[in-house]
mmCIF file with all atom_site columns, C-alpha atoms in Angstrom:
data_model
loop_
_atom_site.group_PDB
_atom_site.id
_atom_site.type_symbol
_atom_site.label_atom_id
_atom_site.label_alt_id
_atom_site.label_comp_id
_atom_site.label_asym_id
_atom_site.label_entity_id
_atom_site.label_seq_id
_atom_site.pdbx_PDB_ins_code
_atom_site.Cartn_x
_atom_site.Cartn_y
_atom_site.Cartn_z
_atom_site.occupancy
_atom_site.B_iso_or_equiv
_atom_site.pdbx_formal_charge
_atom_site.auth_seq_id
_atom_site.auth_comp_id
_atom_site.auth_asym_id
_atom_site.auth_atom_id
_atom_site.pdbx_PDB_model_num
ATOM 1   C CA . UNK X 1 1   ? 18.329  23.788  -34.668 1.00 0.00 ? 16  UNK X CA 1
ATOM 2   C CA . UNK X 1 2   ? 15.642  21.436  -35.687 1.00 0.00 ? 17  UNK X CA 1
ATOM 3   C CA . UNK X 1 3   ? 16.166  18.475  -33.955 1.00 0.00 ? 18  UNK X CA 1
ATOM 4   C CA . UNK X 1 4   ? 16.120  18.176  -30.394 1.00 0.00 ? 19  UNK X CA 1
ATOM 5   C CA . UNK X 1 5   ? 18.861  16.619  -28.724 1.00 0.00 ? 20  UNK X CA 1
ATOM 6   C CA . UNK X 1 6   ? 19.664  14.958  -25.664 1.00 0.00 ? 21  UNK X CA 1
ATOM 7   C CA . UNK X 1 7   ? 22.709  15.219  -23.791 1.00 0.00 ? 22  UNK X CA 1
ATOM 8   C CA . UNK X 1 8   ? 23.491  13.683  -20.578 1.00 0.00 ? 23  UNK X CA 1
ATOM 9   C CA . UNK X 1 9   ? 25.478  15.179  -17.778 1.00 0.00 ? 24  UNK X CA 1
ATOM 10  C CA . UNK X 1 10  ? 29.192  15.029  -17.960 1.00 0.00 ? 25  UNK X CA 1
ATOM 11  C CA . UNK X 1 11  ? 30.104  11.956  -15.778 1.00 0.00 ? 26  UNK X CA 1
ATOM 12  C CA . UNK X 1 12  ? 26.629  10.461  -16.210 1.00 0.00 ? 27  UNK X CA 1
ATOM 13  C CA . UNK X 1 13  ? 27.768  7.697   -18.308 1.00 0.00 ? 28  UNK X CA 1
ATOM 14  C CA . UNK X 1 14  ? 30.658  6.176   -16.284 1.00 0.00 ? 29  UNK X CA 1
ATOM 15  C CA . UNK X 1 15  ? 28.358  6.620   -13.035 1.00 0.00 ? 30  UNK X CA 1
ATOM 16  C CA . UNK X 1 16  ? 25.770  3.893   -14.551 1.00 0.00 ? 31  UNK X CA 1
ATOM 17  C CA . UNK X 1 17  ? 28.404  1.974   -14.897 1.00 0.00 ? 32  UNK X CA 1
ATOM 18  C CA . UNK X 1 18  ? 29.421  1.962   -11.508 1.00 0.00 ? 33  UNK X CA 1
ATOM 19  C CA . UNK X 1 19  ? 26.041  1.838   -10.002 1.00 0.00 ? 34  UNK X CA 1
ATOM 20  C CA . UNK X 1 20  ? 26.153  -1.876  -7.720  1.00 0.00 ? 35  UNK X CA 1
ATOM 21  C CA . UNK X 1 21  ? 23.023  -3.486  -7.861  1.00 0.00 ? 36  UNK X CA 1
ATOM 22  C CA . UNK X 1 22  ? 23.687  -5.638  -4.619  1.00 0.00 ? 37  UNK X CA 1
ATOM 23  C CA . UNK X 1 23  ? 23.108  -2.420  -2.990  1.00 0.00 ? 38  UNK X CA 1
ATOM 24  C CA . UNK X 1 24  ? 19.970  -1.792  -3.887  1.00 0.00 ? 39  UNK X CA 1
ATOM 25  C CA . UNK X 1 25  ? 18.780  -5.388  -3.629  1.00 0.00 ? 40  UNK X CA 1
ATOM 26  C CA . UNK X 1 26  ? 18.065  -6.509  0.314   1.00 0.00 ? 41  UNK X CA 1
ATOM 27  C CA . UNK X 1 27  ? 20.130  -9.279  1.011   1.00 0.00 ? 42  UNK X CA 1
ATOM 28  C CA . UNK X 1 28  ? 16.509  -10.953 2.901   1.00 0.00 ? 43  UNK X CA 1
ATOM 29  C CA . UNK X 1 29  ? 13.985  -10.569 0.274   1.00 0.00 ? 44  UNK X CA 1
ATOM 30  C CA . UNK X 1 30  ? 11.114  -11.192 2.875   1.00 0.00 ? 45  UNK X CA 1
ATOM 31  C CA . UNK X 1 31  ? 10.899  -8.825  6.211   1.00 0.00 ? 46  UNK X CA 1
ATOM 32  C CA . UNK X 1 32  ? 9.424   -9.584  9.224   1.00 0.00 ? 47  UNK X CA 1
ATOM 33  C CA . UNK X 1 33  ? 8.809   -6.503  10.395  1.00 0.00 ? 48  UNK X CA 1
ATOM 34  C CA . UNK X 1 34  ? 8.995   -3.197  7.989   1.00 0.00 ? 49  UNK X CA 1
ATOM 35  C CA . UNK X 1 35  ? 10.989  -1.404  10.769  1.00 0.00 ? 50  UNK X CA 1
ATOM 36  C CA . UNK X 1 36  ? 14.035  -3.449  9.303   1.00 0.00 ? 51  UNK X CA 1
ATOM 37  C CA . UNK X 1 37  ? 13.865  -2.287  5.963   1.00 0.00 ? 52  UNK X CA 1
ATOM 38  C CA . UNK X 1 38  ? 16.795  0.114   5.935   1.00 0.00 ? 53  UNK X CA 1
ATOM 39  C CA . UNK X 1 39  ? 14.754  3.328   4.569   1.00 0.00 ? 54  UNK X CA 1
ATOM 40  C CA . UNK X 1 40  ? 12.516  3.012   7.447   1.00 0.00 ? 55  UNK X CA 1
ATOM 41  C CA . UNK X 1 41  ? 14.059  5.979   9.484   1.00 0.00 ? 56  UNK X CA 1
ATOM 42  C CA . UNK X 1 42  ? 12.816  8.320   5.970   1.00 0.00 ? 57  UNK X CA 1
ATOM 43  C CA . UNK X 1 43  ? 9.855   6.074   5.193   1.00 0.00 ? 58  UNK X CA 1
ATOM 44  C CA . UNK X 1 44  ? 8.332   6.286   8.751   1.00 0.00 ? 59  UNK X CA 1
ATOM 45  C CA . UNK X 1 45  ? 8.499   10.411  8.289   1.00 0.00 ? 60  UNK X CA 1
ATOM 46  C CA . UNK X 1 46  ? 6.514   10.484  4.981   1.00 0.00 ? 61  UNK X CA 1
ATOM 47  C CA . UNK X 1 47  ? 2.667   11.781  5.374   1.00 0.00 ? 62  UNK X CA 1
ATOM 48  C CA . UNK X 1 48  ? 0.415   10.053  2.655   1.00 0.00 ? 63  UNK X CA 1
ATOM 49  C CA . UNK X 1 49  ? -3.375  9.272   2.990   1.00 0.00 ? 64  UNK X CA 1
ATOM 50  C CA . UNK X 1 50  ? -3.361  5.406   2.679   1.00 0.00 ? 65  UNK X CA 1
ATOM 51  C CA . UNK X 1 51  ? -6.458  3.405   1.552   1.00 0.00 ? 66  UNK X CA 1
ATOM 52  C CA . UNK X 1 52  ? -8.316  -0.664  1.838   1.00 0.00 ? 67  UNK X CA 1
ATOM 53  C CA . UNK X 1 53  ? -10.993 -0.430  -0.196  1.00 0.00 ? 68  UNK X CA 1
ATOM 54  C CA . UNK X 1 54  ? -13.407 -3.132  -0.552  1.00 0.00 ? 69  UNK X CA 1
ATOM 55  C CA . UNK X 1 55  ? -16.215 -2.727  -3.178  1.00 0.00 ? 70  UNK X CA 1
ATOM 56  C CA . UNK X 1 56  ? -20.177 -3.061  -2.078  1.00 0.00 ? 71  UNK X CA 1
ATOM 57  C CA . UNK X 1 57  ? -22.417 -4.046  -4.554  1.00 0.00 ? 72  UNK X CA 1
ATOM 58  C CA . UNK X 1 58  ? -25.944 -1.878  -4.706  1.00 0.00 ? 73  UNK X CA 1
ATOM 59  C CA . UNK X 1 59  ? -24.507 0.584   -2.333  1.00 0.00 ? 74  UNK X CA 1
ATOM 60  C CA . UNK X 1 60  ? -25.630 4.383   -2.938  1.00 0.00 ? 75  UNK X CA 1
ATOM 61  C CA . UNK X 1 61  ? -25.123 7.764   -1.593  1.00 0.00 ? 76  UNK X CA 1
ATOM 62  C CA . UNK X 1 62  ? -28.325 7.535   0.392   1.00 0.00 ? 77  UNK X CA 1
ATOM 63  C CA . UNK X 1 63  ? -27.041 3.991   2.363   1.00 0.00 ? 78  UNK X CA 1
ATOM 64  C CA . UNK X 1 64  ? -23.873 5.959   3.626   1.00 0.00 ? 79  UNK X CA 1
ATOM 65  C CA . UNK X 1 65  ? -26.659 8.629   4.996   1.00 0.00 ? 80  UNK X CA 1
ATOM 66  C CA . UNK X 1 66  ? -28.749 6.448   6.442   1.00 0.00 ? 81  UNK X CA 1
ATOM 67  C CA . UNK X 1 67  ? -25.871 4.173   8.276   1.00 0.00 ? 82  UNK X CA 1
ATOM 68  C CA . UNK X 1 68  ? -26.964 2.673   11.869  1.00 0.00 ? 83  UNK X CA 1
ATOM 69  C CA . UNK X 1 69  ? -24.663 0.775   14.521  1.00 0.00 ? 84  UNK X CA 1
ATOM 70  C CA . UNK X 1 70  ? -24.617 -2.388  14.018  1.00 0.00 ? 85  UNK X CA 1
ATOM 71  C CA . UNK X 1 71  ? -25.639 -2.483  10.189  1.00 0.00 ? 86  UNK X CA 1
ATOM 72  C CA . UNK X 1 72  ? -24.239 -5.013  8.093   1.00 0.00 ? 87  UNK X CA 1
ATOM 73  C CA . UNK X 1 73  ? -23.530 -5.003  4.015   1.00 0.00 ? 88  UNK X CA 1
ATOM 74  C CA . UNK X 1 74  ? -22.893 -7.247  1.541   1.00 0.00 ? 89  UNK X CA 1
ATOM 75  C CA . UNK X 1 75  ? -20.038 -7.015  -0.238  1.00 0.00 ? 90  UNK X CA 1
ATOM 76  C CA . UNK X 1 76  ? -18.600 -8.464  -3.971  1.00 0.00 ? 91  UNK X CA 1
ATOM 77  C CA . UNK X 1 77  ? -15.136 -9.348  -1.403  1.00 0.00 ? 92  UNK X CA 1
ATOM 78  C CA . UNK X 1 78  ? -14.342 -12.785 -0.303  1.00 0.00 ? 93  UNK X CA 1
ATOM 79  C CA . UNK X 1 79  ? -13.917 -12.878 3.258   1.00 0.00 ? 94  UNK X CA 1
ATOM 80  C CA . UNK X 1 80  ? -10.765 -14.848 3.242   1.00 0.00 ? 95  UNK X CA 1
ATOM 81  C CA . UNK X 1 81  ? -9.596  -12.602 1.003   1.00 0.00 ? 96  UNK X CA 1
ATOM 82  C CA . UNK X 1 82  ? -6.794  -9.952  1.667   1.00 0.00 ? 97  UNK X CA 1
ATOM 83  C CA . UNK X 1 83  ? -7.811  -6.373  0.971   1.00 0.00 ? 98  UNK X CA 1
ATOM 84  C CA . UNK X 1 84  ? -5.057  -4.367  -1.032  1.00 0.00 ? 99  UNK X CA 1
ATOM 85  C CA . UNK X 1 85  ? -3.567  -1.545  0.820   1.00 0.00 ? 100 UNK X CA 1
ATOM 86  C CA . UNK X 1 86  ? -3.198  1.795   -1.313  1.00 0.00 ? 101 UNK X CA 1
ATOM 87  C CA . UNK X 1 87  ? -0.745  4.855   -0.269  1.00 0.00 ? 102 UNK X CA 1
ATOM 88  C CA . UNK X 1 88  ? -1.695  7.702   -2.527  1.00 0.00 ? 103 UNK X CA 1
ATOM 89  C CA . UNK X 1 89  ? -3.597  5.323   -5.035  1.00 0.00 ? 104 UNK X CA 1
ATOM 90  C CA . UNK X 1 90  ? -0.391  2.728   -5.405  1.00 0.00 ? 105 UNK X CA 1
ATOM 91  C CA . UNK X 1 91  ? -0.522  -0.509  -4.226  1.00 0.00 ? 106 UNK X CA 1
ATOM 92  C CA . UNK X 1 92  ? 1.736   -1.017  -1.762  1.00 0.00 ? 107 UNK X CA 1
ATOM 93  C CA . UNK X 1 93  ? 0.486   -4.058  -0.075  1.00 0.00 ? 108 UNK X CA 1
ATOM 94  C CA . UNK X 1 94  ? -2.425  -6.261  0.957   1.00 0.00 ? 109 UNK X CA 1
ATOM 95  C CA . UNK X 1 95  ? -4.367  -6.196  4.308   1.00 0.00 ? 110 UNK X CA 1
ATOM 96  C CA . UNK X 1 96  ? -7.009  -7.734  6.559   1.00 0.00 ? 111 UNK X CA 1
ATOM 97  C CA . UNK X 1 97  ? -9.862  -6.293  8.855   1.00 0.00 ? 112 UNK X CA 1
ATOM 98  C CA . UNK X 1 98  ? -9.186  -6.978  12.548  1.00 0.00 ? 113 UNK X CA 1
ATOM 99  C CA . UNK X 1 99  ? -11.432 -5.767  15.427  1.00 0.00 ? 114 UNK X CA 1
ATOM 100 C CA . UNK X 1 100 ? -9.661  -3.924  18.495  1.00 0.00 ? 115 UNK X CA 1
ATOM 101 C CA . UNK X 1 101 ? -11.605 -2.722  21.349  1.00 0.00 ? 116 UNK X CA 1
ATOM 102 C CA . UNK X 1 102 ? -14.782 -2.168  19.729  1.00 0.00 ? 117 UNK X CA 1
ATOM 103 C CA . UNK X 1 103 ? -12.861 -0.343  16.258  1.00 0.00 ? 118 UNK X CA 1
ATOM 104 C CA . UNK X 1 104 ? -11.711 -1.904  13.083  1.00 0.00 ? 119 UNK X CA 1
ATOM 105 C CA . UNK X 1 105 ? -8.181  -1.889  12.420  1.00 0.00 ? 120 UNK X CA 1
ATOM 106 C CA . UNK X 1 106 ? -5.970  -3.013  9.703   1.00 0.00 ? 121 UNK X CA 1
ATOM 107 C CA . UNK X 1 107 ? -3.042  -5.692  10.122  1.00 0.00 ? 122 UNK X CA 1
ATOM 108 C CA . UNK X 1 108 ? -0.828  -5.279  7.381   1.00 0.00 ? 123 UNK X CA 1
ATOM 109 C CA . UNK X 1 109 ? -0.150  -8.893  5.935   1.00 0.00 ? 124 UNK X CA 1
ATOM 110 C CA . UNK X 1 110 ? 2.406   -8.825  3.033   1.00 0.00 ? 125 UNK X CA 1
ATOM 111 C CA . UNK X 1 111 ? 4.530   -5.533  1.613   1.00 0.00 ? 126 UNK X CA 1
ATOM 112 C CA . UNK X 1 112 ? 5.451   -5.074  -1.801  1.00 0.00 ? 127 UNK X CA 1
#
């Protein structure tokens, strides 16, 4: 045989039919909260390193080393600007810096 060939399952066909798509689509396309998306009880279990990166111009290995309290940077982000939130280098949403108690924290502002 010199051509490859694809076959597809036996009932694979008549599934795709069937498939409804108001299923998958939320009947709210905007949450509130992401506790009421309806995967949450799986999505709430999944470990991935999650990442808000904001670029600083002119900074070098030696700045990170040489990091005091209290030190400020510029950066090329606009301050009013949200910072995209990254779970395992896929945007998955955008974000803004908030301080709490003395530590920076994250509140997540829109989901994709």
């Amino acid at each position: 045989m010199s051509e490859m060939q694809m076959v597809a399952p036996s009932g694979a066909a008549e599934m795709a039919e069937k498939v409804d798509l108001g299923e998958a689509t939320p009947a709210v396309p905007w949450m509130a909260r992401i506790e009421q998306h309806r995967a949450w009880n799986i999505l709430s279990q999944l470990p991935v390193a999650m990442s808000a990166e904001i670029p600083l111009s002119r900074f070098r290995v030696k700045d990170l080393l040489a990091l005091t309290e209290g030190q400020v940077f510029e950066t090329g982000w606009s301050d009013t600007e949200d910072v995209p939130l990254k779970a395992a280098e896929v945007q998955i949403g955008w974000t803004e810096f908030e301080v709490v108690e003395q530590k920076i924290a994250l509140r997540l502002t829109r989901l994709f």
